[in-house]
Amino acid sequence: MPINLTAGTTAGTPSATEPSPAWQDSALCAQTGPEFFFPAPGSSTREAKQLCGACPERAACLAYALEHDERFGVWGGLSERERLQLRRTRR
Ligand code: SF4
């Protein structure tokens, strides 16, 4: 499960007081390290996106990231820039 750098917790966990979303239990990224999902600036997100493509929780993950305005890392198969573009097209 990637670490949510904004909150300092795992992905989908906005705070210590809010329970983790149920979809996290079957998230494929829980089986990998956060380096795939929070690559260094300019690094490839390809590996993370490939894993997201096989994840059964992709839609829930992306919806969560959009709802919580997650700014960093790959969520639901989309990079930071791709989520920003998606938000703009939905307005
Ligand atoms: S879609 Fe990607 S980031 Fe989201 S839970 Fe699945 S593997 Fe993790």
Coordinates of N, CA, C and O and ligand atoms in Angstrom, one line a residue:
M1 N 0.8 -1.2 0.0 CA 0.0 0.0 0.0 C 0.9 1.2 0.0 O 1.7 1.4 0.8
P2 N 0.7 2.1 -1.0 CA 1.6 3.3 -1.0 C 1.3 4.2 0.2 O 0.2 4.2 0.7
I3 N 2.3 4.9 0.6 CA 2.2 5.8 1.8 C 1.6 7.1 1.3 O 2.0 7.6 0.3
N4 N 0.6 7.6 1.9 CA 0.0 8.9 1.6 C 0.9 9.9 2.2 O 0.9 10.2 3.4
L5 N 1.7 10.6 1.4 CA 2.6 11.6 1.9 C 1.9 12.8 2.5 O 2.4 13.4 3.3
T6 N 0.7 13.1 2.0 CA 0.0 14.2 2.5 C -0.3 14.0 4.0 O -0.2 14.9 4.8
A7 N -0.8 12.8 4.3 CA -1.2 12.6 5.7 C -0.2 11.8 6.5 O -0.4 11.6 7.7
G8 N 0.8 11.3 5.8 CA 1.8 10.5 6.5 C 1.3 9.1 6.9 O 1.8 8.5 7.8
T9 N 0.3 8.6 6.2 CA -0.3 7.3 6.4 C -0.4 6.5 5.2 O 0.1 6.9 4.1
T10 N -1.0 5.3 5.2 CA -1.1 4.6 3.9 C -2.1 5.2 3.0 O -3.0 6.0 3.4
A11 N -2.1 4.8 1.7 CA -3.0 5.3 0.8 C -4.5 5.1 1.2 O -4.8 4.0 1.7
G12 N -5.2 6.1 1.1 CA -6.6 6.0 1.4 C -6.9 6.2 2.9 O -8.0 6.0 3.3
T13 N -5.9 6.5 3.6 CA -6.1 6.8 5.0 C -5.8 8.2 5.3 O -4.7 8.6 5.5
P14 N -6.9 9.1 5.4 CA -6.6 10.5 5.5 C -6.2 10.9 6.9 O -5.6 11.9 7.0
S15 N -6.5 10.2 7.9 CA -6.1 10.6 9.2 C -6.1 9.4 10.2 O -6.7 8.3 9.8
A16 N -5.5 9.5 11.3 CA -5.5 8.4 12.3 C -6.9 8.2 12.9 O -7.2 7.1 13.4
T17 N -7.8 9.2 12.8 CA -9.1 9.1 13.4 C -10.1 8.5 12.5 O -11.2 8.1 12.9
E18 N -9.9 8.6 11.2 CA -10.8 8.1 10.2 C -10.5 6.7 9.8 O -9.3 6.3 9.5
P19 N -11.5 5.8 9.8 CA -11.2 4.4 9.4 C -10.7 4.2 8.0 O -11.1 5.0 7.1
S20 N -9.9 3.2 7.7 CA -9.5 2.9 6.4 C -10.6 2.4 5.5 O -11.4 1.7 5.9
P21 N -10.7 2.9 4.2 CA -11.7 2.4 3.3 C -11.6 0.9 3.1 O -10.4 0.4 3.1
A22 N -12.7 0.2 3.0 CA -12.7 -1.3 2.8 C -11.9 -1.7 1.6 O -11.3 -2.8 1.6
W23 N -11.8 -0.9 0.6 CA -11.2 -1.4 -0.7 C -9.7 -1.6 -0.4 O -9.0 -2.3 -1.2
Q24 N -9.1 -1.0 0.6 CA -7.7 -1.1 0.8 C -7.3 -2.6 1.1 O -6.2 -3.0 0.9
D25 N -8.2 -3.3 1.6 CA -7.9 -4.7 2.0 C -7.5 -5.6 0.8 O -6.8 -6.5 1.0
S26 N -8.1 -5.3 -0.3 CA -7.7 -6.1 -1.5 C -6.9 -5.3 -2.5 O -6.8 -5.7 -3.7
A27 N -6.3 -4.2 -2.1 CA -5.5 -3.4 -3.0 C -4.2 -4.1 -3.3 O -3.5 -4.5 -2.4
L28 N -3.9 -4.2 -4.6 CA -2.6 -4.8 -5.0 C -1.4 -4.1 -4.5 O -0.4 -4.7 -4.2
C29 N -1.5 -2.8 -4.4 CA -0.3 -2.1 -3.9 C 0.1 -2.4 -2.5 O 1.2 -2.1 -2.0
A30 N -0.8 -3.0 -1.7 CA -0.5 -3.4 -0.4 C 0.6 -4.4 -0.3 O 1.2 -4.7 0.7
Q31 N 0.8 -5.1 -1.5 CA 1.8 -6.1 -1.6 C 3.2 -5.6 -2.1 O 4.1 -6.4 -2.3
T32 N 3.3 -4.3 -2.4 CA 4.5 -3.8 -2.9 C 5.0 -2.6 -2.0 O 4.3 -2.2 -1.1
G33 N 6.1 -2.1 -2.4 CA 6.7 -1.0 -1.6 C 6.1 0.3 -2.2 O 5.6 0.4 -3.3
P34 N 6.2 1.4 -1.5 CA 5.7 2.7 -1.9 C 6.5 3.3 -3.1 O 6.0 4.2 -3.7
E35 N 7.7 2.8 -3.3 CA 8.5 3.4 -4.3 C 7.9 3.4 -5.7 O 8.1 4.2 -6.6
F36 N 7.1 2.4 -6.0 CA 6.4 2.3 -7.3 C 5.4 3.4 -7.4 O 5.2 3.9 -8.5
F37 N 4.7 3.7 -6.3 CA 3.6 4.6 -6.4 C 3.9 6.1 -6.1 O 3.1 7.0 -6.4
F38 N 5.1 6.3 -5.6 CA 5.5 7.7 -5.3 C 7.0 7.8 -5.9 O 7.9 8.0 -5.1
P39 N 7.1 7.7 -7.2 CA 8.4 7.8 -7.8 C 9.0 9.2 -7.7 O 8.3 10.2 -7.5
A40 N 10.3 9.2 -7.8 CA 11.0 10.5 -7.7 C 10.5 11.4 -8.9 O 10.2 10.8 -10.0
P41 N 10.6 12.7 -8.8 CA 10.2 13.5 -9.9 C 10.9 13.2 -11.2 O 12.1 13.0 -11.1
G42 N 10.2 13.1 -12.2 CA 10.8 12.7 -13.5 C 10.9 11.2 -13.8 O 11.3 10.8 -14.9
S43 N 10.7 10.4 -12.8 CA 10.8 9.0 -12.9 C 9.6 8.4 -13.5 O 8.5 9.0 -13.5
S44 N 9.7 7.2 -14.0 CA 8.6 6.5 -14.7 C 7.5 6.1 -13.7 O 7.8 5.6 -12.6
T45 N 6.3 6.2 -14.1 CA 5.1 5.6 -13.3 C 4.6 4.4 -14.0 O 3.6 3.9 -13.6
R46 N 5.3 3.9 -15.0 CA 4.8 2.7 -15.7 C 4.6 1.5 -14.9 O 3.5 0.8 -15.0
E47 N 5.5 1.2 -14.0 CA 5.3 0.0 -13.2 C 4.1 0.1 -12.3 O 3.3 -0.9 -12.1
A48 N 3.9 1.2 -11.7 CA 2.7 1.4 -10.8 C 1.4 1.3 -11.6 O 0.5 0.7 -11.2
K49 N 1.4 1.9 -12.8 CA 0.2 1.9 -13.6 C -0.1 0.5 -14.1 O -1.3 0.1 -14.2
Q50 N 0.9 -0.3 -14.4 CA 0.7 -1.7 -14.8 C 0.0 -2.5 -13.6 O -0.9 -3.2 -13.8
L51 N 0.5 -2.2 -12.4 CA -0.1 -2.9 -11.2 C -1.5 -2.4 -11.0 O -2.4 -3.2 -10.8
C52 N -1.7 -1.1 -11.2 CA -3.1 -0.6 -11.0 C -4.0 -1.2 -12.0 O -5.2 -1.4 -11.8
G53 N -3.5 -1.5 -13.2 CA -4.3 -2.0 -14.3 C -4.9 -3.4 -14.0 O -5.9 -3.8 -14.5
A54 N -4.2 -4.1 -13.0 CA -4.6 -5.4 -12.6 C -5.3 -5.4 -11.3 O -5.7 -6.5 -10.8
C55 N -5.5 -4.2 -10.7 CA -6.0 -4.1 -9.3 C -7.6 -4.1 -9.4 O -8.2 -3.3 -10.1
P56 N -8.2 -5.0 -8.5 CA -9.6 -5.0 -8.5 C -10.3 -3.7 -7.9 O -11.5 -3.5 -8.0
E57 N -9.4 -2.9 -7.2 CA -9.9 -1.8 -6.5 C -9.6 -0.4 -7.2 O -9.7 0.6 -6.6
R58 N -9.3 -0.6 -8.5 CA -8.8 0.6 -9.2 C -9.9 1.8 -9.2 O -9.6 2.9 -8.9
A59 N -11.1 1.4 -9.5 CA -12.2 2.5 -9.6 C -12.4 3.1 -8.2 O -12.5 4.4 -8.1
A60 N -12.4 2.3 -7.1 CA -12.6 2.9 -5.8 C -11.4 3.7 -5.4 O -11.6 4.8 -4.8
C61 N -10.2 3.3 -5.7 CA -9.0 4.0 -5.4 C -9.0 5.4 -6.1 O -8.7 6.4 -5.5
L62 N -9.3 5.4 -7.4 CA -9.3 6.6 -8.1 C -10.4 7.6 -7.6 O -10.2 8.8 -7.4
A63 N -11.6 7.0 -7.3 CA -12.6 7.9 -6.8 C -12.2 8.5 -5.4 O -12.5 9.7 -5.2
Y64 N -11.6 7.7 -4.6 CA -11.1 8.2 -3.3 C -10.1 9.3 -3.5 O -10.2 10.3 -2.9
A65 N -9.1 9.1 -4.4 CA -8.1 10.1 -4.6 C -8.7 11.4 -5.1 O -8.3 12.5 -4.7
L66 N -9.7 11.3 -6.0 CA -10.3 12.5 -6.5 C -11.1 13.2 -5.4 O -11.1 14.4 -5.3
E67 N -11.8 12.4 -4.7 CA -12.7 13.0 -3.6 C -11.8 13.7 -2.5 O -12.2 14.7 -2.0
H68 N -10.7 13.1 -2.2 CA -9.8 13.6 -1.2 C -8.7 14.5 -1.7 O -7.8 14.9 -0.9
D69 N -8.7 14.8 -3.0 CA -7.8 15.7 -3.6 C -6.3 15.3 -3.3 O -5.5 16.1 -2.9
E70 N -6.1 14.0 -3.5 CA -4.7 13.5 -3.3 C -3.8 14.0 -4.4 O -4.1 13.9 -5.6
R71 N -2.8 14.7 -4.0 CA -1.9 15.4 -5.0 C -0.7 14.7 -5.4 O -0.1 15.0 -6.4
F72 N -0.3 13.7 -4.6 CA 1.0 13.0 -4.9 C 0.8 11.5 -5.2 O 0.0 10.9 -4.6
G73 N 1.7 11.0 -6.1 CA 1.7 9.6 -6.4 C 0.7 9.1 -7.4 O -0.1 9.9 -8.0
V74 N 0.7 7.8 -7.7 CA -0.2 7.2 -8.6 C -1.4 6.6 -7.8 O -1.1 5.8 -6.8
W75 N -2.6 6.9 -8.2 CA -3.8 6.4 -7.5 C -4.7 6.0 -8.6 O -5.0 6.8 -9.6
G76 N -5.3 4.8 -8.5 CA -6.2 4.4 -9.5 C -5.7 4.3 -10.9 O -6.4 4.4 -11.9
G77 N -4.4 4.2 -11.1 CA -3.8 4.1 -12.4 C -3.5 5.4 -13.0 O -3.0 5.5 -14.2
L78 N -3.7 6.5 -12.3 CA -3.4 7.8 -12.9 C -2.4 8.6 -12.1 O -2.4 8.5 -10.9
S79 N -1.5 9.3 -12.8 CA -0.5 10.1 -12.2 C -1.1 11.3 -11.6 O -2.3 11.6 -11.9
E80 N -0.3 12.1 -10.9 CA -0.7 13.4 -10.4 C -1.3 14.3 -11.5 O -2.4 14.9 -11.4
R81 N -0.5 14.4 -12.6 CA -0.9 15.2 -13.7 C -2.2 14.7 -14.4 O -3.1 15.5 -14.7
E82 N -2.3 13.4 -14.5 CA -3.5 12.9 -15.1 C -4.8 13.1 -14.3 O -5.9 13.4 -14.8
R83 N -4.6 13.0 -13.0 CA -5.8 13.3 -12.1 C -6.1 14.8 -12.1 O -7.3 15.1 -12.1
L84 N -5.1 15.6 -12.2 CA -5.4 17.1 -12.3 C -6.2 17.3 -13.6 O -7.2 18.1 -13.6
Q85 N -5.8 16.7 -14.7 CA -6.5 16.9 -16.0 C -7.9 16.4 -15.9 O -8.8 17.0 -16.4
L86 N -8.1 15.2 -15.3 CA -9.4 14.7 -15.1 C -10.3 15.6 -14.3 O -11.5 15.8 -14.6
R87 N -9.8 16.1 -13.2 CA -10.6 17.1 -12.4 C -11.0 18.3 -13.2 O -12.1 18.7 -13.1
R88 N -10.1 18.8 -14.0 CA -10.4 20.0 -14.8 C -11.5 19.7 -15.9 O -12.3 20.5 -16.1
T89 N -11.4 18.5 -16.5 CA -12.4 18.1 -17.5 C -13.8 17.9 -16.9 O -14.8 18.0 -17.5
R90 N -13.8 17.5 -15.6 CA -15.1 17.2 -14.9 C -15.8 18.5 -14.4 O -17.0 18.5 -14.1
R91 N -15.1 19.6 -14.4 CA -15.7 20.9 -13.9 C -16.6 21.5 -14.9 O -16.5 21.4 -16.1
Ligands
SF4_1 S1 -5.5 1.1 -8.2 FE1 -3.2 1.1 -7.9 S2 -2.8 2.6 -6.2 FE2 -5.0 2.1 -6.2 S3 -5.3 0.4 -4.7 FE3 -5.0 -0.5 -6.7 S4 -2.8 -0.9 -6.9 FE4 -3.1 0.6 -5.3

